[in-house]
XYZ file of C-alpha atoms in Angstrom:
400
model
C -19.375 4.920 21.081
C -19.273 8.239 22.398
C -17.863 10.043 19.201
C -19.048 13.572 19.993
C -21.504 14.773 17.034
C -20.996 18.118 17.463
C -17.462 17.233 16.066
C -18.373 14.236 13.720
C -20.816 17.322 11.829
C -17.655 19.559 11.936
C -15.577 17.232 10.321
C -18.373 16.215 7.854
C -18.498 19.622 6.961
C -14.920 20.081 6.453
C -14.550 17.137 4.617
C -17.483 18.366 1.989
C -16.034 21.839 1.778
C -12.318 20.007 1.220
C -13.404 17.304 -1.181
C -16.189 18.747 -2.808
C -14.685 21.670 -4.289
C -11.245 22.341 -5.518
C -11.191 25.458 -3.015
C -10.567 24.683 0.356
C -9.785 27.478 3.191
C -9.570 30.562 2.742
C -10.391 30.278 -1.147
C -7.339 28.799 -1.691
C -6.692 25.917 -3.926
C -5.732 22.421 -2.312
C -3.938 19.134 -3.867
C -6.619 17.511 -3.003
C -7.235 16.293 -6.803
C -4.082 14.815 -6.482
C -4.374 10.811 -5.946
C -2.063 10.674 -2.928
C -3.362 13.275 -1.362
C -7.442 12.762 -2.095
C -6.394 8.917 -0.813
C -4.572 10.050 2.665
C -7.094 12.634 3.358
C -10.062 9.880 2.690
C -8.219 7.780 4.612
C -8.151 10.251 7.498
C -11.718 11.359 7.927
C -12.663 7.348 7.191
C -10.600 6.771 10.397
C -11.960 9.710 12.827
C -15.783 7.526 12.301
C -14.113 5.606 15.671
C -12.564 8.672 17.686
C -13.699 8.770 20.596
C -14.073 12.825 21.854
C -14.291 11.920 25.656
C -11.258 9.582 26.235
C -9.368 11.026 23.416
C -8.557 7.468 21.356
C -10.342 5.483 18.280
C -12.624 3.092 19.447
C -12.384 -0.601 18.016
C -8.321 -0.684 19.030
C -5.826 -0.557 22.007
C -4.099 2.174 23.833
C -0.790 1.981 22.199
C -2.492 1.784 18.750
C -4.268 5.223 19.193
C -0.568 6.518 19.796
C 0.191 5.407 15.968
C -2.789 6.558 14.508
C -2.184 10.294 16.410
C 1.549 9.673 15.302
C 0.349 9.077 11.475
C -2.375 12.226 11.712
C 0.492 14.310 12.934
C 2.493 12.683 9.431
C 0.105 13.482 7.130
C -0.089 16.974 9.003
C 3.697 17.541 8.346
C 3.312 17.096 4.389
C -0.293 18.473 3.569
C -2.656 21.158 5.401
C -5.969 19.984 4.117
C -6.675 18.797 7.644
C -4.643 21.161 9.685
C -7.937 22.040 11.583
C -8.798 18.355 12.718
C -5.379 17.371 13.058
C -4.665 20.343 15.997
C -8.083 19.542 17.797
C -7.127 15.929 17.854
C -4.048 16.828 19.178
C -5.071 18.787 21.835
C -8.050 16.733 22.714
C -6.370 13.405 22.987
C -3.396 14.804 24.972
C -5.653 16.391 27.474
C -8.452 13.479 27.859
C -5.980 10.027 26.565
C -3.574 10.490 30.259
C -6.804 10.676 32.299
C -8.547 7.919 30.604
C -8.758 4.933 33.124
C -8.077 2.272 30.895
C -6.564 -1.766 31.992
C -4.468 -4.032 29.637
C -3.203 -7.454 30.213
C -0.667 -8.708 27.264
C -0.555 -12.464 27.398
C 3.330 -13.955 26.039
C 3.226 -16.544 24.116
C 6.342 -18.751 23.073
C 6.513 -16.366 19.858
C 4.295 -13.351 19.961
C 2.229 -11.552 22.525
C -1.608 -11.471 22.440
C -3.049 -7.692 24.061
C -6.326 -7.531 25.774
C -7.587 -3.615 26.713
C -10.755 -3.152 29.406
C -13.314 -2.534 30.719
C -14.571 -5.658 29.430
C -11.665 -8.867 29.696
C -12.212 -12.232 28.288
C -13.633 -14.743 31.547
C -10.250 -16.382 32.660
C -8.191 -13.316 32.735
C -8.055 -11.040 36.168
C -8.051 -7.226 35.448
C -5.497 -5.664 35.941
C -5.044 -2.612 38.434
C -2.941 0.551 36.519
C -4.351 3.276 34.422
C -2.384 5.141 31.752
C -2.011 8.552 33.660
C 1.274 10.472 32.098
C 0.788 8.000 29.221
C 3.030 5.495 31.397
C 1.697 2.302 31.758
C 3.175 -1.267 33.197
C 4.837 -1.862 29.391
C 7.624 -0.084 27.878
C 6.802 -0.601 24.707
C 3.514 1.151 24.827
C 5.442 4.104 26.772
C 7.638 4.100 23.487
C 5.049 4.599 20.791
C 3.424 7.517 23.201
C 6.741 9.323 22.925
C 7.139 9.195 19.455
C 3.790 9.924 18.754
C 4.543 13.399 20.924
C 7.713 13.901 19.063
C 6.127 13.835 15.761
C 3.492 16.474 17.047
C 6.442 18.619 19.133
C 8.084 18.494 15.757
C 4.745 20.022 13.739
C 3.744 22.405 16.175
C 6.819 23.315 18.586
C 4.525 23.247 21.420
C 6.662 22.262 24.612
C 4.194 20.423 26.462
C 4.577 17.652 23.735
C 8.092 17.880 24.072
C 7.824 17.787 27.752
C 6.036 14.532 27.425
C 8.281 12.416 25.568
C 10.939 13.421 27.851
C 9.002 12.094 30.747
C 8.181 8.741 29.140
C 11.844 8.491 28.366
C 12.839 9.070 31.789
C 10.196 6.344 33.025
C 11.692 3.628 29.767
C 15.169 4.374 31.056
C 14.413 2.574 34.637
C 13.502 -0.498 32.459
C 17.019 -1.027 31.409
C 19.247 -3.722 32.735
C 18.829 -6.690 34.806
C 19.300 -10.100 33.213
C 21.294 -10.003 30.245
C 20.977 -6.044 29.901
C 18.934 -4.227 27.021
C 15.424 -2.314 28.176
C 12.608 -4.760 29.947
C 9.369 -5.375 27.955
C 7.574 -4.553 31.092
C 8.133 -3.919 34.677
C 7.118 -6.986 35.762
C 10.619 -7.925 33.912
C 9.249 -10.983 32.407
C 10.923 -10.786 29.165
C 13.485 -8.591 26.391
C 12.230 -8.194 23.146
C 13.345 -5.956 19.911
C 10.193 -3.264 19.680
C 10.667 -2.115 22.924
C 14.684 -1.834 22.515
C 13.986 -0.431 19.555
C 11.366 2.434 20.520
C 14.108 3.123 23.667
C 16.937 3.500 20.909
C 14.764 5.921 18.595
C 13.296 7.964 21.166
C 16.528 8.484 22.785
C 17.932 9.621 19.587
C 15.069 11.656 18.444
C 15.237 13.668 22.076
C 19.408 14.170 21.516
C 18.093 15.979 18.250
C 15.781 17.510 20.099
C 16.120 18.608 23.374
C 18.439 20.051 25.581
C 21.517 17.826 27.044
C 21.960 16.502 24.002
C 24.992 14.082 24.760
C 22.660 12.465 27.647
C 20.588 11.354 25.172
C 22.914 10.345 22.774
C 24.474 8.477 25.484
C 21.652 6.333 25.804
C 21.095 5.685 22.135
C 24.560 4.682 21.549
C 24.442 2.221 24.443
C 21.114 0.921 23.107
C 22.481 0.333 19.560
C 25.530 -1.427 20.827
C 23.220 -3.926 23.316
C 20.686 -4.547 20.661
C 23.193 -5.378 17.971
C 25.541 -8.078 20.445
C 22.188 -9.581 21.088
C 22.221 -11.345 17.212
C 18.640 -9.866 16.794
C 19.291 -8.660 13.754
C 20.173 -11.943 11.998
C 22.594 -12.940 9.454
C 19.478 -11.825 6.439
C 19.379 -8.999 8.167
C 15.847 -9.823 9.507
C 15.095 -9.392 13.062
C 13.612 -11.523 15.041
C 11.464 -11.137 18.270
C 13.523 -11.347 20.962
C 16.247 -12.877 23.027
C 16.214 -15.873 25.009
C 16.994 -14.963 29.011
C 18.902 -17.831 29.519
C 21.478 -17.217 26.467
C 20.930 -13.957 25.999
C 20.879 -14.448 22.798
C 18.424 -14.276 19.681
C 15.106 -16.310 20.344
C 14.448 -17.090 16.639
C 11.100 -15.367 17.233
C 8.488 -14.299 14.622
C 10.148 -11.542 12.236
C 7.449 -8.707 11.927
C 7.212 -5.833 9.945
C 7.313 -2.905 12.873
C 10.094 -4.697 14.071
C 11.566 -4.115 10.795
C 10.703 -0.552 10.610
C 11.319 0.832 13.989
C 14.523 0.795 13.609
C 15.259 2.228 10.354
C 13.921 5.493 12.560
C 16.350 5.058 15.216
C 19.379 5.002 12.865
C 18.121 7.699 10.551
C 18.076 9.552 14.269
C 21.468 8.416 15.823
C 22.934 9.458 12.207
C 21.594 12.819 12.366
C 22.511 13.272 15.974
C 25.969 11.817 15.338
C 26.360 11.015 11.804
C 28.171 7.737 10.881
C 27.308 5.736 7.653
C 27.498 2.536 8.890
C 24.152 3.813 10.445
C 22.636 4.198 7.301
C 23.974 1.087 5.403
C 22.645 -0.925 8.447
C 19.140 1.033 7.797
C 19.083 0.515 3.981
C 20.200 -3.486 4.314
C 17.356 -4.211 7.199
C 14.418 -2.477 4.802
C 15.804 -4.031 1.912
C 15.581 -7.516 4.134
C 11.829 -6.701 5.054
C 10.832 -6.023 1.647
C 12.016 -9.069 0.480
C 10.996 -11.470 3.362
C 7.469 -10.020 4.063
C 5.878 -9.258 0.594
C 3.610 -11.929 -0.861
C 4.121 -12.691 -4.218
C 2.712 -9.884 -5.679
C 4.992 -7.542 -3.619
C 2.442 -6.294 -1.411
C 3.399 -6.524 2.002
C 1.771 -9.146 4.649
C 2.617 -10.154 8.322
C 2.895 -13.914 9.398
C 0.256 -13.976 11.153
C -2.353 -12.455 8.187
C -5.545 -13.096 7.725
C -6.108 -13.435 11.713
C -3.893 -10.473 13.242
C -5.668 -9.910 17.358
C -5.389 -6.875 18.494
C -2.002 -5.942 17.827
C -0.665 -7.708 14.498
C -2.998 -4.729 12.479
C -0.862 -2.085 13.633
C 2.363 -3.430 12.597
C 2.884 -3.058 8.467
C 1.927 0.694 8.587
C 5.038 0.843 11.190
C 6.799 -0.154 8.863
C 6.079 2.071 5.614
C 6.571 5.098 7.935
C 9.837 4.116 8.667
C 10.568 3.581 5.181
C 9.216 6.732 4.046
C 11.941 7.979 6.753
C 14.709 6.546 4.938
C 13.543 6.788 1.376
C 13.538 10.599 2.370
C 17.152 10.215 3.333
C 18.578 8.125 0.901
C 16.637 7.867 -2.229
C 16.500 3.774 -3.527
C 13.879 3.420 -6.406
C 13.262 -0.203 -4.788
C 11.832 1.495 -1.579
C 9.433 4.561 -3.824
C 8.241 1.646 -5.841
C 7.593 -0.105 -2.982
C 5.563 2.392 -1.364
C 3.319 3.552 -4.158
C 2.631 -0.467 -5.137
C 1.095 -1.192 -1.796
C -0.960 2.517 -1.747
C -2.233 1.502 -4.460
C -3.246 -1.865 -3.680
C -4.938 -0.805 -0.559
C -6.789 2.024 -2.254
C -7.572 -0.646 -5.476
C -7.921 -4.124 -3.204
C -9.054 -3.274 0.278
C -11.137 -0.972 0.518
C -14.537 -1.178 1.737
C -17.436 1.445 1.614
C -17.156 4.910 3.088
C -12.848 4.324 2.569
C -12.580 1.521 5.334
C -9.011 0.149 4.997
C -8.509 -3.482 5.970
C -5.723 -5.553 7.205
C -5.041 -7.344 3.543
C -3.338 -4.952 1.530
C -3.652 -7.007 -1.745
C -7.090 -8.083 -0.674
C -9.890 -8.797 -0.324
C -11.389 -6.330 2.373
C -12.702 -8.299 5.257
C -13.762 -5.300 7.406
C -11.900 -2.247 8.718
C -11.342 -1.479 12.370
C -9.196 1.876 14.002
C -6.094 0.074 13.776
C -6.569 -1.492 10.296
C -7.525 2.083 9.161
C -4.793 3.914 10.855
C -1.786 1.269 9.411
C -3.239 1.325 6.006
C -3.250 5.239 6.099
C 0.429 5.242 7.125
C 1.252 3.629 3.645
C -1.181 6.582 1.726
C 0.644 9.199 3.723
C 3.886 7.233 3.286
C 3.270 7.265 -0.787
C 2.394 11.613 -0.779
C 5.753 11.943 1.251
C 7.857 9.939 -1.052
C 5.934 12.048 -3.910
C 7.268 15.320 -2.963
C 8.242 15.664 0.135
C 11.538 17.655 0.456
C 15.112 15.634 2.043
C 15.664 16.800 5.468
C 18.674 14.755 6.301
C 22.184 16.265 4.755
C 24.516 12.951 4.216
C 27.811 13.616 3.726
């Protein structure tokens, strides 16, 4: 792992000079006593053990997962300071090194869920594939997606214009996925299938750019079309679940696996489309799909768990942080006691039940920890910053 020590000792540093003392920069006093805080910020320089300085991405997971762990950084970023310094360099670093990085990923469909394999080094039966990730545009739309957002969240912290810039040209790539066989946005551009995450990520990145950028009622335009597609489709299903995808031959619902970033994509989007063209409906639909997640994805203990837990691949480790991002989003928006208790139940479990040494975060969230890995690190983190958001964090939406 090429990790660059000169950084690794710079962070070390930082992290004793942060956590070690109540004074942080400058002399001045940080919240880092606070639990949230102290738990996100552990959380944080836990995960940077596995980023990599020369390609610009954590080591151990895939290309589209280092998007969610920059996206998460960039969170934290927007409701504590602690880490300001490593939080910019990462920025900068990963979107100058992550678009030259030559990387190669094959996702393999299965009849409910999709299995992601990332090079140099491929499992025996499976050819390597030829395309690299320059622009951070890639053969799948989905990945493309979380890019964008992730450059949105760090356009909206810093209101540098290159990040803008960047989302705007993975939107313009997304937007030549769309139509074809039963319309909606095409997984990938081999157009071999239609699912929800990458209709989703089209609906919320369109949105986020009409509240954004300039032409506003272009991009509005294309989030209104999306919403209307993805809700004839009968994705979202009469428990207001939604499931996978849609069959190409009805166009209609596929029945598929219901996962949690599935679930909390799209509370994003409409928290989005209402701001860029507010309409409650948007928000009803929001608050009735998290209240479905929470309901049909918590184990007993009302910690939440994906289908496919304890044995997740590559991609299934990335999803439940998706999810409490999303519903930090809308607990922001429109305050529901179910959706703070929520939130601070599983921070706490993960900080209480699955932790391992050094702050490793694992994929069980009520336990026990089984071993950490970038992406298990990075989703678990989401819910820590999701629970110091929900703490304090000031509403930036005005519903009327």
């Amino acid at each position: 792992m090429q990790l660059g020590w000169p950084f690794l000792l710079f962070l070390y540093m930082y992290a004793l000079s942060v956590l070690g003392s109540p004074a942080g920069v400058d002399g001045q006093v940080l919240t880092s006593y606070e639990p949230n805080v102290f738990h996100a910020h552990s959380a944080i320089i836990a995960l940077q053990q596995w980023y990599n300085e020369t390609t610009g991405l954590w080591e151990t997971t895939g290309w589209w997962n280092s998007a969610n762990a920059l996206t998460m950084l960039a969170d934290f970023a927007w409701v504590d300071s602690s880490l300001d310094v490593v939080a910019g360099h990462v920025f900068q670093n990963t979107f100058s090194r992550a678009q030259k990085t030559s990387l190669e990923t094959i996702k393999v469909m299965t009849p409910y869920s999709v299995t992601t394999y990332t090079g140099p080094k491929f499992p025996p039966w499976i050819i390597p594939p030829k395309n690299g990730f320059a622009g951070f545009l890639n053969d799948f739309y989905d990945d493309e997606g979380w890019w964008g957002l992730a450059w949105l969240q760090v356009y909206d912290l810093t209101k540098q214009q290159q990040y803008l810039q960047a989302a705007i040209d993975i939107f313009e790539d997304m937007r030549k996925g769309w139509g074809g066989t039963c319309g909606g946005l095409w997984w990938n551009k081999q157009h071999s299938y239609k699912g929800a995450i990458e209709n989703a990520l089209f609906l919320t990145v369109a949105a986020q750019l009409a509240n954004r950028a300039s032409n506003k009622e272009y991009y509005l335009y294309w989030a209104w079309k999306e919403w209307d597609w993805f809700q004839r489709t009968g994705m979202i299903n009469a428990h207001y679940n939604i499931n996978n995808g849609i069959n190409l031959v009805t166009c209609r619902n596929d029945n598929g696996i219901v996962w949690s970033y599935n679930q909390g994509v799209i509370l994003g989007g409409l928290l989005e489309l209402y701001t860029a063209a507010p309409n409650k409906t948007h928000l009803i639909m929001a608050e009735r799909i998290a209240l479905a997640g929470i309901k049909f994805l918590s184990d007993p203990s009302g910690i939440l768990r994906d289908p496919c837990e304890p044995s997740c691949g590559a991609d299934g480790p990335q999803f439940k942080g998706i999810f409490m991002r999303n519903l930090q989003k809308l607990q922001l928006a429109i305050p529901n006691n179910r959706f703070k208790t929520f939130i601070n139940e599983n921070a706490n479990s993960i900080w209480l039940n699955d932790r391992g040494s050094g702050n490793q975060l694992g994929l069980l969230w009520s336990g026990p920890f089984m071993g950490a890995t970038a992406s298990t690190q990075s989703s678990a983190a989401d819910a820590l910053v999701a629970a110091l958001a929900v703490g304090g964090q000031k509403v930036n939406l005005n519903v009327q």
